Amino acid sequence: MREDVGQASPPVQWLHTQGAEVSGLGAPVAVLALQAPVKRAAHLRDWEMLRDSTG
């Protein structure tokens, strides 16, 4: 995934760039805590909005 620089932020728009899409993963077996992005303020704002929107 990479940031779509042609779109306004936030929320940051992401483009699929690798050509391999993952589907049919089944039930999760573990949860890993993710760290907030630190390089770009727009990415951090997007991450915070997503984090705060889940309940």
N, CA, C and O atoms as a GROMACS GRO file, in nm:
protein
  220
    1MET      N    1   0.084  -0.116   0.000
    1MET     CA    2   0.000   0.000   0.000
    1MET      C    3   0.089   0.123   0.000
    1MET      O    4   0.197   0.124   0.059
    2ARG      N    5   0.041   0.226  -0.067
    2ARG     CA    6   0.113   0.352  -0.064
    2ARG      C    7   0.012   0.465  -0.058
    2ARG      O    8  -0.103   0.448  -0.099
    3GLU      N    9   0.054   0.579  -0.010
    3GLU     CA   10  -0.033   0.694   0.002
    3GLU      C   11  -0.068   0.747  -0.137
    3GLU      O   12   0.019   0.760  -0.223
    4ASP      N   13  -0.196   0.779  -0.159
    4ASP     CA   14  -0.239   0.840  -0.284
    4ASP      C   15  -0.223   0.991  -0.268
    4ASP      O   16  -0.308   1.057  -0.209
    5VAL      N   17  -0.114   1.046  -0.322
    5VAL     CA   18  -0.082   1.187  -0.301
    5VAL      C   19  -0.176   1.280  -0.375
    5VAL      O   20  -0.174   1.401  -0.351
    6GLY      N   21  -0.259   1.229  -0.464
    6GLY     CA   22  -0.355   1.312  -0.536
    6GLY      C   23  -0.482   1.338  -0.458
    6GLY      O   24  -0.567   1.415  -0.502
    7GLN      N   25  -0.498   1.275  -0.342
    7GLN     CA   26  -0.618   1.288  -0.262
    7GLN      C   27  -0.593   1.377  -0.141
    7GLN      O   28  -0.481   1.383  -0.089
    8ALA      N   29  -0.696   1.447  -0.097
    8ALA     CA   30  -0.686   1.533   0.021
    8ALA      C   31  -0.676   1.448   0.148
    8ALA      O   32  -0.729   1.337   0.153
    9SER      N   33  -0.609   1.501   0.248
    9SER     CA   34  -0.594   1.430   0.376
    9SER      C   35  -0.650   1.516   0.488
    9SER      O   36  -0.667   1.636   0.467
   10PRO      N   37  -0.680   1.464   0.603
   10PRO     CA   38  -0.715   1.325   0.628
   10PRO      C   39  -0.859   1.296   0.587
   10PRO      O   40  -0.931   1.392   0.562
   11PRO      N   41  -0.906   1.178   0.578
   11PRO     CA   42  -0.824   1.059   0.598
   11PRO      C   43  -0.734   1.033   0.478
   11PRO      O   44  -0.767   1.067   0.365
   12VAL      N   45  -0.621   0.975   0.505
   12VAL     CA   46  -0.526   0.942   0.400
   12VAL      C   47  -0.587   0.834   0.312
   12VAL      O   48  -0.641   0.735   0.361
   13GLN      N   49  -0.578   0.853   0.182
   13GLN     CA   50  -0.626   0.753   0.087
   13GLN      C   51  -0.509   0.664   0.049
   13GLN      O   52  -0.399   0.713   0.026
   14TRP      N   53  -0.532   0.533   0.044
   14TRP     CA   54  -0.424   0.438   0.015
   14TRP      C   55  -0.453   0.364  -0.114
   14TRP      O   56  -0.568   0.333  -0.144
   15LEU      N   57  -0.347   0.337  -0.189
   15LEU     CA   58  -0.356   0.261  -0.313
   15LEU      C   59  -0.287   0.127  -0.296
   15LEU      O   60  -0.182   0.118  -0.232
   16HIS      N   61  -0.346   0.024  -0.354
   16HIS     CA   62  -0.286  -0.109  -0.353
   16HIS      C   63  -0.185  -0.113  -0.468
   16HIS      O   64  -0.224  -0.092  -0.583
   17THR      N   65  -0.058  -0.138  -0.440
   17THR     CA   66   0.044  -0.128  -0.544
   17THR      C   67   0.123  -0.256  -0.570
   17THR      O   68   0.202  -0.259  -0.664
   18GLN      N   69   0.106  -0.359  -0.494
   18GLN     CA   70   0.190  -0.478  -0.509
   18GLN      C   71   0.134  -0.581  -0.605
   18GLN      O   72   0.210  -0.665  -0.655
   19GLY      N   73   0.005  -0.578  -0.633
   19GLY     CA   74  -0.053  -0.674  -0.726
   19GLY      C   75  -0.107  -0.799  -0.660
   19GLY      O   76  -0.181  -0.874  -0.724
   20ALA      N   77  -0.074  -0.825  -0.534
   20ALA     CA   78  -0.124  -0.943  -0.463
   20ALA      C   79  -0.228  -0.897  -0.362
   20ALA      O   80  -0.197  -0.821  -0.271
   21GLU      N   81  -0.353  -0.944  -0.377
   21GLU     CA   82  -0.458  -0.910  -0.283
   21GLU      C   83  -0.486  -1.032  -0.196
   21GLU      O   84  -0.493  -1.145  -0.245
   22VAL      N   85  -0.502  -1.009  -0.067
   22VAL     CA   86  -0.526  -1.116   0.028
   22VAL      C   87  -0.676  -1.126   0.054
   22VAL      O   88  -0.740  -1.024   0.082
   23SER      N   89  -0.731  -1.245   0.046
   23SER     CA   90  -0.873  -1.264   0.075
   23SER      C   91  -0.893  -1.401   0.139
   23SER      O   92  -0.806  -1.487   0.131
   24GLY      N   93  -1.008  -1.420   0.202
   24GLY     CA   94  -1.041  -1.548   0.262
   24GLY      C   95  -0.946  -1.589   0.373
   24GLY      O   96  -0.898  -1.703   0.375
   25LEU      N   97  -0.919  -1.498   0.466
   25LEU     CA   98  -0.820  -1.527   0.570
   25LEU      C   99  -0.873  -1.615   0.682
   25LEU      O  100  -0.794  -1.681   0.750
   26GLY      N  101  -1.004  -1.618   0.703
   26GLY     CA  102  -1.058  -1.695   0.813
   26GLY      C  103  -1.055  -1.617   0.943
   26GLY      O  104  -1.030  -1.497   0.943
   27ALA      N  105  -1.081  -1.684   1.053
   27ALA     CA  106  -1.088  -1.620   1.184
   27ALA      C  107  -0.948  -1.582   1.233
   27ALA      O  108  -0.852  -1.656   1.212
   28PRO      N  109  -0.935  -1.466   1.299
   28PRO     CA  110  -0.805  -1.427   1.353
   28PRO      C  111  -0.763  -1.519   1.468
   28PRO      O  112  -0.848  -1.570   1.541
   29VAL      N  113  -0.634  -1.540   1.483
   29VAL     CA  114  -0.583  -1.625   1.589
   29VAL      C  115  -0.499  -1.548   1.690
   29VAL      O  116  -0.465  -1.602   1.796
   30ALA      N  117  -0.464  -1.422   1.660
   30ALA     CA  118  -0.386  -1.341   1.752
   30ALA      C  119  -0.408  -1.194   1.722
   30ALA      O  120  -0.448  -1.158   1.611
   31VAL      N  121  -0.382  -1.110   1.819
   31VAL     CA  122  -0.393  -0.966   1.803
   31VAL      C  123  -0.260  -0.904   1.840
   31VAL      O  124  -0.203  -0.933   1.945
   32LEU      N  125  -0.210  -0.817   1.752
   32LEU     CA  126  -0.086  -0.745   1.778
   32LEU      C  127  -0.116  -0.597   1.790
   32LEU      O  128  -0.189  -0.542   1.707
   33ALA      N  129  -0.062  -0.532   1.891
   33ALA     CA  130  -0.081  -0.388   1.905
   33ALA      C  131  -0.001  -0.316   1.797
   33ALA      O  132   0.116  -0.348   1.776
   34LEU      N  133  -0.063  -0.221   1.731
   34LEU     CA  134   0.005  -0.144   1.628
   34LEU      C  135   0.055  -0.013   1.684
   34LEU      O  136  -0.006   0.043   1.776
   35GLN      N  137   0.164   0.035   1.632
   35GLN     CA  138   0.218   0.163   1.674
   35GLN      C  139   0.170   0.272   1.580
   35GLN      O  140   0.150   0.249   1.461
   36ALA      N  141   0.153   0.390   1.635
   36ALA     CA  142   0.112   0.504   1.554
   36ALA      C  143   0.222   0.542   1.457
   36ALA      O  144   0.340   0.531   1.490
   37PRO      N  145   0.186   0.586   1.335
   37PRO     CA  146   0.287   0.634   1.241
   37PRO      C  147   0.351   0.762   1.294
   37PRO      O  148   0.285   0.843   1.358
   38VAL      N  149   0.478   0.780   1.267
   38VAL     CA  150   0.550   0.895   1.324
   38VAL      C  151   0.611   0.988   1.220
   38VAL      O  152   0.655   1.098   1.255
   39LYS      N  153   0.615   0.949   1.094
   39LYS     CA  154   0.686   1.030   0.994
   39LYS      C  155   0.604   1.145   0.937
   39LYS      O  156   0.659   1.250   0.908
   40ARG      N  157   0.474   1.127   0.921
   40ARG     CA  158   0.390   1.231   0.860
   40ARG      C  159   0.270   1.261   0.950
   40ARG      O  160   0.203   1.171   0.999
   41ALA      N  161   0.245   1.390   0.970
   41ALA     CA  162   0.134   1.432   1.055
   41ALA      C  163  -0.001   1.383   1.000
   41ALA      O  164  -0.088   1.344   1.078
   42ALA      N  165  -0.018   1.385   0.868
   42ALA     CA  166  -0.144   1.340   0.808
   42ALA      C  167  -0.168   1.192   0.836
   42ALA      O  168  -0.282   1.151   0.859
   43HIS      N  169  -0.063   1.112   0.835
   43HIS     CA  170  -0.078   0.969   0.864
   43HIS      C  171  -0.117   0.949   1.011
   43HIS      O  172  -0.199   0.863   1.042
   44LEU      N  173  -0.058   1.028   1.100
   44LEU     CA  174  -0.092   1.017   1.242
   44LEU      C  175  -0.238   1.057   1.265
   44LEU      O  176  -0.308   0.988   1.338
   45ARG      N  177  -0.284   1.165   1.204
   45ARG     CA  178  -0.424   1.207   1.218
   45ARG      C  179  -0.518   1.100   1.166
   45ARG      O  180  -0.620   1.071   1.228
   46ASP      N  181  -0.484   1.041   1.052
   46ASP     CA  182  -0.566   0.935   0.994
   46ASP      C  183  -0.572   0.815   1.088
   46ASP      O  184  -0.678   0.758   1.110
   47TRP      N  185  -0.457   0.777   1.142
   47TRP     CA  186  -0.449   0.664   1.235
   47TRP      C  187  -0.533   0.692   1.361
   47TRP      O  188  -0.604   0.604   1.408
   48GLU      N  189  -0.523   0.814   1.414
   48GLU     CA  190  -0.600   0.851   1.534
   48GLU      C  191  -0.752   0.847   1.507
   48GLU      O  192  -0.829   0.802   1.591
   49MET      N  193  -0.793   0.896   1.389
   49MET     CA  194  -0.936   0.893   1.356
   49MET      C  195  -0.985   0.749   1.346
   49MET      O  196  -1.094   0.717   1.396
   50LEU      N  197  -0.908   0.662   1.284
   50LEU     CA  198  -0.947   0.522   1.273
   50LEU      C  199  -0.950   0.455   1.409
   50LEU      O  200  -1.044   0.381   1.441
   51ARG      N  201  -0.848   0.480   1.490
   51ARG     CA  202  -0.841   0.423   1.625
   51ARG      C  203  -0.961   0.464   1.708
   51ARG      O  204  -1.021   0.382   1.776
   52ASP      N  205  -0.995   0.593   1.702
   52ASP     CA  206  -1.103   0.646   1.784
   52ASP      C  207  -1.241   0.609   1.734
   52ASP      O  208  -1.339   0.622   1.807
   53SER      N  209  -1.252   0.563   1.609
   53SER     CA  210  -1.381   0.527   1.552
   53SER      C  211  -1.422   0.384   1.585
   53SER      O  212  -1.538   0.347   1.566
   54THR      N  213  -1.328   0.303   1.632
   54THR     CA  214  -1.361   0.164   1.664
   54THR      C  215  -1.398   0.153   1.810
   54THR      O  216  -1.342   0.223   1.895
   55GLY      N  217  -1.492   0.066   1.839
   55GLY     CA  218  -1.544   0.067   1.971
   55GLY      C  219  -1.513  -0.037   2.064
   55GLY      O  220  -1.560  -0.034   2.177
   0.00000   0.00000   0.00000
